[in-house]
Short mmCIF file of C-alpha atoms and ligand atoms in Angstrom, two decimals:
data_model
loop_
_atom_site.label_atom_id
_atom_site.label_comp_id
_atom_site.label_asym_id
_atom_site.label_seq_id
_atom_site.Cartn_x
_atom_site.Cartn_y
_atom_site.Cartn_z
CA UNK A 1 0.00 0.00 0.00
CA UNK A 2 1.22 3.87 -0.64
CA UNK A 3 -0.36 6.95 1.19
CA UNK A 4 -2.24 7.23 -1.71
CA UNK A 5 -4.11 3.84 -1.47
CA UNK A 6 -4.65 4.90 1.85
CA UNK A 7 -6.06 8.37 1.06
CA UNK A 8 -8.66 6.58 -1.73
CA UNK A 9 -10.28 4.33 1.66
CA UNK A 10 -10.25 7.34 3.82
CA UNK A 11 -11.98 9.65 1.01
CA UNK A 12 -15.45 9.17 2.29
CA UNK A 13 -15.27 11.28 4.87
CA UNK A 14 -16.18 8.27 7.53
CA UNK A 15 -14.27 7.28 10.31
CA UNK A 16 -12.33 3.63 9.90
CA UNK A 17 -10.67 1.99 12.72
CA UNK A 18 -6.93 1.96 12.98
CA UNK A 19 -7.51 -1.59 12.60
CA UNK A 20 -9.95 -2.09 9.82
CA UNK A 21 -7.35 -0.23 7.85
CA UNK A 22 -4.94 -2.91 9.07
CA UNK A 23 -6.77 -5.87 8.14
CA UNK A 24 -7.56 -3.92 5.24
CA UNK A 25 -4.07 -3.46 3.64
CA UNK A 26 -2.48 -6.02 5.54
CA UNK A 27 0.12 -4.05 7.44
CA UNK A 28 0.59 -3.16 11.05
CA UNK A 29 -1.29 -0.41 12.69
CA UNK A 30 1.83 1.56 13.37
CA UNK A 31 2.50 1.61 9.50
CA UNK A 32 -1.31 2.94 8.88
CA UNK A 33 -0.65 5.41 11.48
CA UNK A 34 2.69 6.61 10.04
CA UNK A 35 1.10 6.77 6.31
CA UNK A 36 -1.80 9.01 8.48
CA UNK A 37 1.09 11.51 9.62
CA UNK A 38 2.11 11.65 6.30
CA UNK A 39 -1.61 13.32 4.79
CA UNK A 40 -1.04 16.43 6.40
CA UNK A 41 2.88 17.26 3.99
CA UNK A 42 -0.35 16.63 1.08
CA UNK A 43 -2.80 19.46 2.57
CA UNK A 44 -5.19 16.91 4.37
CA UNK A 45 -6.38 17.15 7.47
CA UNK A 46 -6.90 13.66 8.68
CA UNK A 47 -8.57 13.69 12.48
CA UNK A 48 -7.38 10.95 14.78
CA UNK A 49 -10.09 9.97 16.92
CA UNK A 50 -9.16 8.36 20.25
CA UNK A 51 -9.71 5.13 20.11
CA UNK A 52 -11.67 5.16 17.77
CA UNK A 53 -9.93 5.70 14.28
CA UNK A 54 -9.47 8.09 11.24
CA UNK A 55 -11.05 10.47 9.77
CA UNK A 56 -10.82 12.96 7.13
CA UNK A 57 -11.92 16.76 7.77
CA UNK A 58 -13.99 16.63 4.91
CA UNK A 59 -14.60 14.24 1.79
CA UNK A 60 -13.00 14.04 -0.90
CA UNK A 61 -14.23 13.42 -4.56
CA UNK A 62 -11.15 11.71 -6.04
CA UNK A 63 -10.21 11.35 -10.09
CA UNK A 64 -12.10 8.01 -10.91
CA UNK A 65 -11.15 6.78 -14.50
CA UNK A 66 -13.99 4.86 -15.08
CA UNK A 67 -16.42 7.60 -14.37
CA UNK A 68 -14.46 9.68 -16.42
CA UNK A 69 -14.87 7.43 -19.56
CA UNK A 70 -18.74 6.68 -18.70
CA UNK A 71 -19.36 10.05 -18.65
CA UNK A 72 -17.41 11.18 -22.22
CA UNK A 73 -18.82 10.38 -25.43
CA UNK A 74 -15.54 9.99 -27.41
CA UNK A 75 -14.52 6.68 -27.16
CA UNK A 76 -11.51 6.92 -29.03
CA UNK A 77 -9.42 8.35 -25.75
CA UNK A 78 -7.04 6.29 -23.79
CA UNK A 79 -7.68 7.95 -20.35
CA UNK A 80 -4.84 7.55 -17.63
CA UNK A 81 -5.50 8.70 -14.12
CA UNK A 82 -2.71 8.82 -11.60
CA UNK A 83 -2.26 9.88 -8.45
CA UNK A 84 1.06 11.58 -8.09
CA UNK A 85 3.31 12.78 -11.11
CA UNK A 86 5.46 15.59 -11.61
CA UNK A 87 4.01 17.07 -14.96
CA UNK A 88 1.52 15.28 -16.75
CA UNK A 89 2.53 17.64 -20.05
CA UNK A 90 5.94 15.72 -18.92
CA UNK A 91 4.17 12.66 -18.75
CA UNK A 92 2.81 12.90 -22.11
CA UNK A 93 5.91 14.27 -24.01
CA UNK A 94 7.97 11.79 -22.69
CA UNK A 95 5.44 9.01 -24.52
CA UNK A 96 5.05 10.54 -27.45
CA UNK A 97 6.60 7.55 -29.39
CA UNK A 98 4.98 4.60 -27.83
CA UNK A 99 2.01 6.31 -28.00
CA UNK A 100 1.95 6.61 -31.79
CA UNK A 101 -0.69 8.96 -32.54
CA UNK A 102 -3.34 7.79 -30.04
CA UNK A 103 -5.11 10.51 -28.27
CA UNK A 104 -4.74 10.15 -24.56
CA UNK A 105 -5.62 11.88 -21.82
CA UNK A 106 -2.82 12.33 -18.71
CA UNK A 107 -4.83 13.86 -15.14
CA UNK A 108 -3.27 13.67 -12.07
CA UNK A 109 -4.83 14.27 -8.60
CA UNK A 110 -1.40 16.29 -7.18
CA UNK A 111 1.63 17.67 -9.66
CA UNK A 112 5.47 18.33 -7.87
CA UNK A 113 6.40 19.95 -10.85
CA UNK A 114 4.06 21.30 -12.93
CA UNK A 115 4.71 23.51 -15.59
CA UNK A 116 3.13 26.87 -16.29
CA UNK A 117 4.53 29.21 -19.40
CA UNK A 118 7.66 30.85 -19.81
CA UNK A 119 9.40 28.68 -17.02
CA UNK A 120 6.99 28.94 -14.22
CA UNK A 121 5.86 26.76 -11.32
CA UNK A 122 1.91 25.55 -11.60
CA UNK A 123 0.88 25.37 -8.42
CA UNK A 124 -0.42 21.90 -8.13
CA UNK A 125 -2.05 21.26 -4.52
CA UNK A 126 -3.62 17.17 -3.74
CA UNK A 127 -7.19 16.74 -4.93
CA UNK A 128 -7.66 20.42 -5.06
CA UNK A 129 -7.96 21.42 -8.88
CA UNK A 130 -7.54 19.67 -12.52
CA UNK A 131 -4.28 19.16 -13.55
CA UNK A 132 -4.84 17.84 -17.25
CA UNK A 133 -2.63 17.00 -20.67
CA UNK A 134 -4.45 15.91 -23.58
CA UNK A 135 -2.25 14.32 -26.60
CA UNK A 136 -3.34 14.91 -30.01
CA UNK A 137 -2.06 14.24 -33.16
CA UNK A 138 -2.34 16.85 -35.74
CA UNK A 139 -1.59 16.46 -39.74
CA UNK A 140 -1.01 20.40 -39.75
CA UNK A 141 2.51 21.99 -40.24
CA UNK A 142 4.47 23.33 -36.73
CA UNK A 143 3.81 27.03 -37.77
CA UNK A 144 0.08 26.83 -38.01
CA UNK A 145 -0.03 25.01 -34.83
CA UNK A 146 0.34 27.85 -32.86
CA UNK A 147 -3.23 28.60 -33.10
CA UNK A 148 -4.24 25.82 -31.24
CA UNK A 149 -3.33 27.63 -27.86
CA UNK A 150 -6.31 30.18 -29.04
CA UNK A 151 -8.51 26.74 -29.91
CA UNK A 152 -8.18 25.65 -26.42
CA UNK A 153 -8.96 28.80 -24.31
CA UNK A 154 -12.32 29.34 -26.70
CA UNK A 155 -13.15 25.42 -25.56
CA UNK A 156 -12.17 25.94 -21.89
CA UNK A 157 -14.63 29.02 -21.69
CA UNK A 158 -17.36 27.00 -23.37
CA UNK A 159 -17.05 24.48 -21.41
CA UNK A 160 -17.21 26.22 -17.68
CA UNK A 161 -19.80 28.38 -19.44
CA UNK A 162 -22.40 25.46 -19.95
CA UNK A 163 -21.63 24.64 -16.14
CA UNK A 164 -22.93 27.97 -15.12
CA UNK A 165 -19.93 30.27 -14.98
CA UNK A 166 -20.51 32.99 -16.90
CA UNK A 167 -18.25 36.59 -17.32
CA UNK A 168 -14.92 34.35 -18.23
CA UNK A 169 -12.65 36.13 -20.47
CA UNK A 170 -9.43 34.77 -22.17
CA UNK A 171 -6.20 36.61 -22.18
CA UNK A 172 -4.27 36.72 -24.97
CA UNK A 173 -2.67 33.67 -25.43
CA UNK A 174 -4.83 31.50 -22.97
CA UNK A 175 -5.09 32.43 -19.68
CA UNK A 176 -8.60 31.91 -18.75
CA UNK A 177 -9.59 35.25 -16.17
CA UNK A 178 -12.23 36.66 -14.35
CA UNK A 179 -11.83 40.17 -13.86
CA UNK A 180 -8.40 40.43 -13.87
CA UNK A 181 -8.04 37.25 -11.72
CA UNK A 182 -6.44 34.01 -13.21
CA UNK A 183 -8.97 31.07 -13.25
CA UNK A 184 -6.82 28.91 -15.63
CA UNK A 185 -3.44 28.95 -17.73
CA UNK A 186 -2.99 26.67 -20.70
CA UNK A 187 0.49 24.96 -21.50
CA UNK A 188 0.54 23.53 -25.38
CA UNK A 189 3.94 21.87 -25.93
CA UNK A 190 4.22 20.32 -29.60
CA UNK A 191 6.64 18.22 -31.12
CA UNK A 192 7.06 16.87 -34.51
CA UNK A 193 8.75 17.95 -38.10
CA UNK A 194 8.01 21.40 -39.50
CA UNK A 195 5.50 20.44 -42.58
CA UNK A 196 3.90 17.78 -40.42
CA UNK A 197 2.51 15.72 -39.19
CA UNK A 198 3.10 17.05 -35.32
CA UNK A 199 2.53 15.80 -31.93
CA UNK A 200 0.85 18.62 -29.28
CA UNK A 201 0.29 17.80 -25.57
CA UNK A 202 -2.62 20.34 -24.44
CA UNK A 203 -2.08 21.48 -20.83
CA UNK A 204 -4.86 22.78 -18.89
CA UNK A 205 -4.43 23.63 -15.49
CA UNK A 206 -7.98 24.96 -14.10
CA UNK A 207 -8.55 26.25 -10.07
CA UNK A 208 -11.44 24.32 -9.02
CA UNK A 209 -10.99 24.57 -5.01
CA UNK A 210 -7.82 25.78 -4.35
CA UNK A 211 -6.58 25.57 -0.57
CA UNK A 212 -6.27 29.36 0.83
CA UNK A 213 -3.38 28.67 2.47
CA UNK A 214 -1.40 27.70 -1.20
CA UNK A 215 0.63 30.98 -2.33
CA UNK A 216 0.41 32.13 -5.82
CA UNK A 217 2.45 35.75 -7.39
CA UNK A 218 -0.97 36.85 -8.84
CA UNK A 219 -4.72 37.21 -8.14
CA UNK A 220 -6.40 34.21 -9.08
CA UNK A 221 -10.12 32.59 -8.48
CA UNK A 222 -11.00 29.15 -8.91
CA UNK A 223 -14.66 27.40 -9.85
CA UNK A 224 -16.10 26.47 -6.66
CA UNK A 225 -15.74 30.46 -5.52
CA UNK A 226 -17.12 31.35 -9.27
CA UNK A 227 -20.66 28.65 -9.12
CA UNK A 228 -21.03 28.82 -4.90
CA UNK A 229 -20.91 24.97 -5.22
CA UNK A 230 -18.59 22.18 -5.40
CA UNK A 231 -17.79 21.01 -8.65
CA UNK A 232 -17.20 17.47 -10.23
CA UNK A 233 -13.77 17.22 -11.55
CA UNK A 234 -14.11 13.91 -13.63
CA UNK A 235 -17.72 15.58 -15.21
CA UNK A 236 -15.60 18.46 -16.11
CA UNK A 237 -12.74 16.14 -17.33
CA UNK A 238 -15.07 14.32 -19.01
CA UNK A 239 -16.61 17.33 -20.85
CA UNK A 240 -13.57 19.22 -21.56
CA UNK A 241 -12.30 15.81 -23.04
CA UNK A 242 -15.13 15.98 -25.41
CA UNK A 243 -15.51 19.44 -26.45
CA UNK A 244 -11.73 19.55 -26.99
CA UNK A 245 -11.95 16.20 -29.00
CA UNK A 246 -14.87 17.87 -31.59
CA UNK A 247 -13.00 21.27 -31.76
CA UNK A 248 -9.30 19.20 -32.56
CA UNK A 249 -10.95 18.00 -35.93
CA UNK A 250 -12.55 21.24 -36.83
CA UNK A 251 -9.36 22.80 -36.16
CA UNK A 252 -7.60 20.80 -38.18
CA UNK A 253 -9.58 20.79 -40.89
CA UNK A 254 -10.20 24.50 -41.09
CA UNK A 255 -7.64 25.79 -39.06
CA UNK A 256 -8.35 28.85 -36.88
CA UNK A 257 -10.89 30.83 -38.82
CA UNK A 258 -14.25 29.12 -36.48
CA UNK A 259 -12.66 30.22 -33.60
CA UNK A 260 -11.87 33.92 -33.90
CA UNK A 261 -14.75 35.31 -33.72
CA UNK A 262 -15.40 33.99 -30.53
CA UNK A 263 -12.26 34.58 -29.10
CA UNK A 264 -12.63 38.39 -29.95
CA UNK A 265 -15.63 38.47 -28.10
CA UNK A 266 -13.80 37.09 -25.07
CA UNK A 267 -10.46 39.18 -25.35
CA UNK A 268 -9.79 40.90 -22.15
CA UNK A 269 -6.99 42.77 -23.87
CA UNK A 270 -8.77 44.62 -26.54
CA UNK A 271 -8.54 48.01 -26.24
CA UNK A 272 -6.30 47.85 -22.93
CA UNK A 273 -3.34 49.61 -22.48
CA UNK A 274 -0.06 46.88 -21.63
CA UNK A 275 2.98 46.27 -20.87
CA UNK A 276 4.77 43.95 -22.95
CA UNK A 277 7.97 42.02 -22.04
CA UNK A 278 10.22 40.49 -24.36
CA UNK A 279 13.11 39.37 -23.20
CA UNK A 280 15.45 42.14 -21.26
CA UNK A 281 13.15 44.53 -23.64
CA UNK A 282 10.24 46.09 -22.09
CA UNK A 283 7.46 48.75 -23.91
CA UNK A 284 3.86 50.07 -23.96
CA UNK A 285 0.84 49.71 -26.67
CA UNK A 286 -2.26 49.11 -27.00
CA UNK A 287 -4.18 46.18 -27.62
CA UNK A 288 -5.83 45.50 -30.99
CA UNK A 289 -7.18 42.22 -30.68
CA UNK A 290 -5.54 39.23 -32.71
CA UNK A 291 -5.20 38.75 -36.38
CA UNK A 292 -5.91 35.56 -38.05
CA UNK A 293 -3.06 33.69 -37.42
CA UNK A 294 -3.97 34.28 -33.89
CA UNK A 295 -0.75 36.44 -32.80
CA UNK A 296 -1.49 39.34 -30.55
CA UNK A 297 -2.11 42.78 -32.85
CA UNK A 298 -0.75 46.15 -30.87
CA UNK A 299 -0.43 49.23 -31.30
CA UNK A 300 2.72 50.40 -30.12
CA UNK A 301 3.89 54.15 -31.44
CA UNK A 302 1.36 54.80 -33.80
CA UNK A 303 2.28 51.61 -35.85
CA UNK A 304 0.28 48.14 -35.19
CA UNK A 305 2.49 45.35 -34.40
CA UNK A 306 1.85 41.74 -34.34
CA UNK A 307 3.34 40.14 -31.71
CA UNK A 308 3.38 35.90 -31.42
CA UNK A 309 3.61 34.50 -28.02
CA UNK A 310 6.85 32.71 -27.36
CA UNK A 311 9.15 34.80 -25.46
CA UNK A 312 6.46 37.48 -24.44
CA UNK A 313 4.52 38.16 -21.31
CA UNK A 314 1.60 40.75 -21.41
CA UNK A 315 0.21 42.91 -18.29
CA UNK A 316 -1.95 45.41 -17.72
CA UNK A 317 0.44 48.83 -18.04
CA UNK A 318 0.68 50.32 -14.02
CA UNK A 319 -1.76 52.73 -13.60
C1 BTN B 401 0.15 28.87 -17.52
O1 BTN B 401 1.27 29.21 -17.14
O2 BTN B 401 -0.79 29.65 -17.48
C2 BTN B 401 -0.05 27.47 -18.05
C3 BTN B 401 -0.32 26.48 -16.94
C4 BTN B 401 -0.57 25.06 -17.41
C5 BTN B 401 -0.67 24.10 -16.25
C6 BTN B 401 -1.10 22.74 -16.68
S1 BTN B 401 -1.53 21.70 -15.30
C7 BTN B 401 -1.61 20.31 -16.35
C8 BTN B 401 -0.45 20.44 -17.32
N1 BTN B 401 0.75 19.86 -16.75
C9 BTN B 401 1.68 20.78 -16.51
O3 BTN B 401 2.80 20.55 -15.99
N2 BTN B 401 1.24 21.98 -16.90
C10 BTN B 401 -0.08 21.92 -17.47
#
């Protein structure tokens, strides 16, 4: 047994005897009660009950890969669930080649290293939120690729719209916001050759109940604060997997073009004045939405730029 095995018994909420859980797992009750001490380095507050047993402070609703493929209606997904993982974008990229072009889907109930853009940490607490990779094979050349990221935050929005959140807004490339306040980032890493055809691990990392104790450099909002209820993370798996599935083949058929239109409606930047980073270079524009190919359109001196993501990081100028 792991801490994790553990953690799946204990997930009702109820209280179980020190030596139920024994019998249970087969070990001693000194080794359940060691695994116990061990909950709280995840975030879990596990009571111990004189005498009596364990119990969790509250519930929890864990990843369940079997509900998760009841529940989507694209077959054609291998679905891997695990409990513990450093990246599942690292996960993915790493199988790329025995994969082969099957589309599988890589969540994880806790990340010790997940990736956000540019470098940064994703902040990745047990249970809490939906760490999520989707692999997907495209026949479409690297360059026009780079639209996808665009693809993905127009899904995301859909998606958490039909749940009930409405007022979302995407900013430019795919941060999914609310007011100002992060509700999701998207990390898209691709691999393949330059014409085609090219490998793309789709990284969504979405706050569904994030612990207020976890500390994170910007303002940021997750689902349950959003809908005033608890949400279903393998539903929303489950959905996500779908919409994303249906929107992959339109993309890659047509390419951008059905998704622009609602993006612009959704573009938080529009109009704003920002600050743009690129590398050691910093400078002010204003946003003009995106062009076609999806890069960011500013205006920056009197001249409209285009800018593609990469290397850049875009905030609201200091007022
Ligand atoms: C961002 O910086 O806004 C992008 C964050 C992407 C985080 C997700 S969580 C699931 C997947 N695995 C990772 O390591 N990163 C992405």
């Amino acid at each position: 047994m792991n801490r994790f095995d553990l953690i799946r018994v204990l997930s009702d909420g109820q209280l179980h005897s020190g030596a139920d859980l024994a019998a249970h797992f087969q070990v001693s009750r000194t080794a359940i009660w060691k695994h116990v001490e061990q909950l709280a380095e995840l975030g879990l507050d596990c009571e111990r009950i004189h005498g009596q047993g364990y119990r969790l402070a509250k519930p929890l609703g864990l990843l369940d890969a079997h509900r998760i493929r009841q529940m989507m209606g694209s077959r054609a997904v291998d679905v891997i669930v695990l409990s513990e993982i450093d990246s599942t974008n690292r996960y993915l990229t790493e199988r790329q080649k025995q994969i082969a072009g099957q589309t599988t889907l890589c969540v994880a109930e806790y990340q010790t290293g997940g990736r956000g853009r540019r470098g940064k940490h994703w902040v990745s607490p047990f249970a809490a939120n939906l760490y999520f990779s989707m692999l997907q094979r495209f026949d479409v050349s690297i360059s026009k690729i780079l639209g996808l990221s665009l693809v993905v935050g127009v899904v995301v929005e859909r998606v958490l719209r039909k749940m009930g959140c409405d007022g979302l807004g995407l900013k430019w490339p795919n941060d999914i916001v609310f007011y100002q306040k992060k509700l999701g980032g998207i990390l898209i890493e691709v691999a393949g050759e330059a014409e085609g055809p090219c490998d793309a691990v789709v990284g969504i990392g979405l706050n569904v109940s994030m612990p207020e104790a976890v500390q994170i450099d910007q303002p940021w909002t997750d689902l349950h604060a959003l809908l005033g209820a608890p949400v279903d993370r393998n539903e929303l798996t489950a959905s996500l997997v779908d919409e994303l599935a249906l929107a992959f083949e339109v993309f890659a058929k047509d390419g951008l073009a059905g998704f622009l239109e609602e993006w612009r409606t959704l573009d938080i930047l529009d109009g704003q004045e920002l600050t743009i980073e690129q590398g050691a270079k910093t400078f002010v524009g204003r946003g003009k939405g995106v062009a076609d190919d999806g890069s960011l359109l500013v205006e920056i001196d009197g001249s409209v730029k285009a800018l593609s993501s990469g290397e850049i990081s875009v905030r609201w100028a200091a007022k």
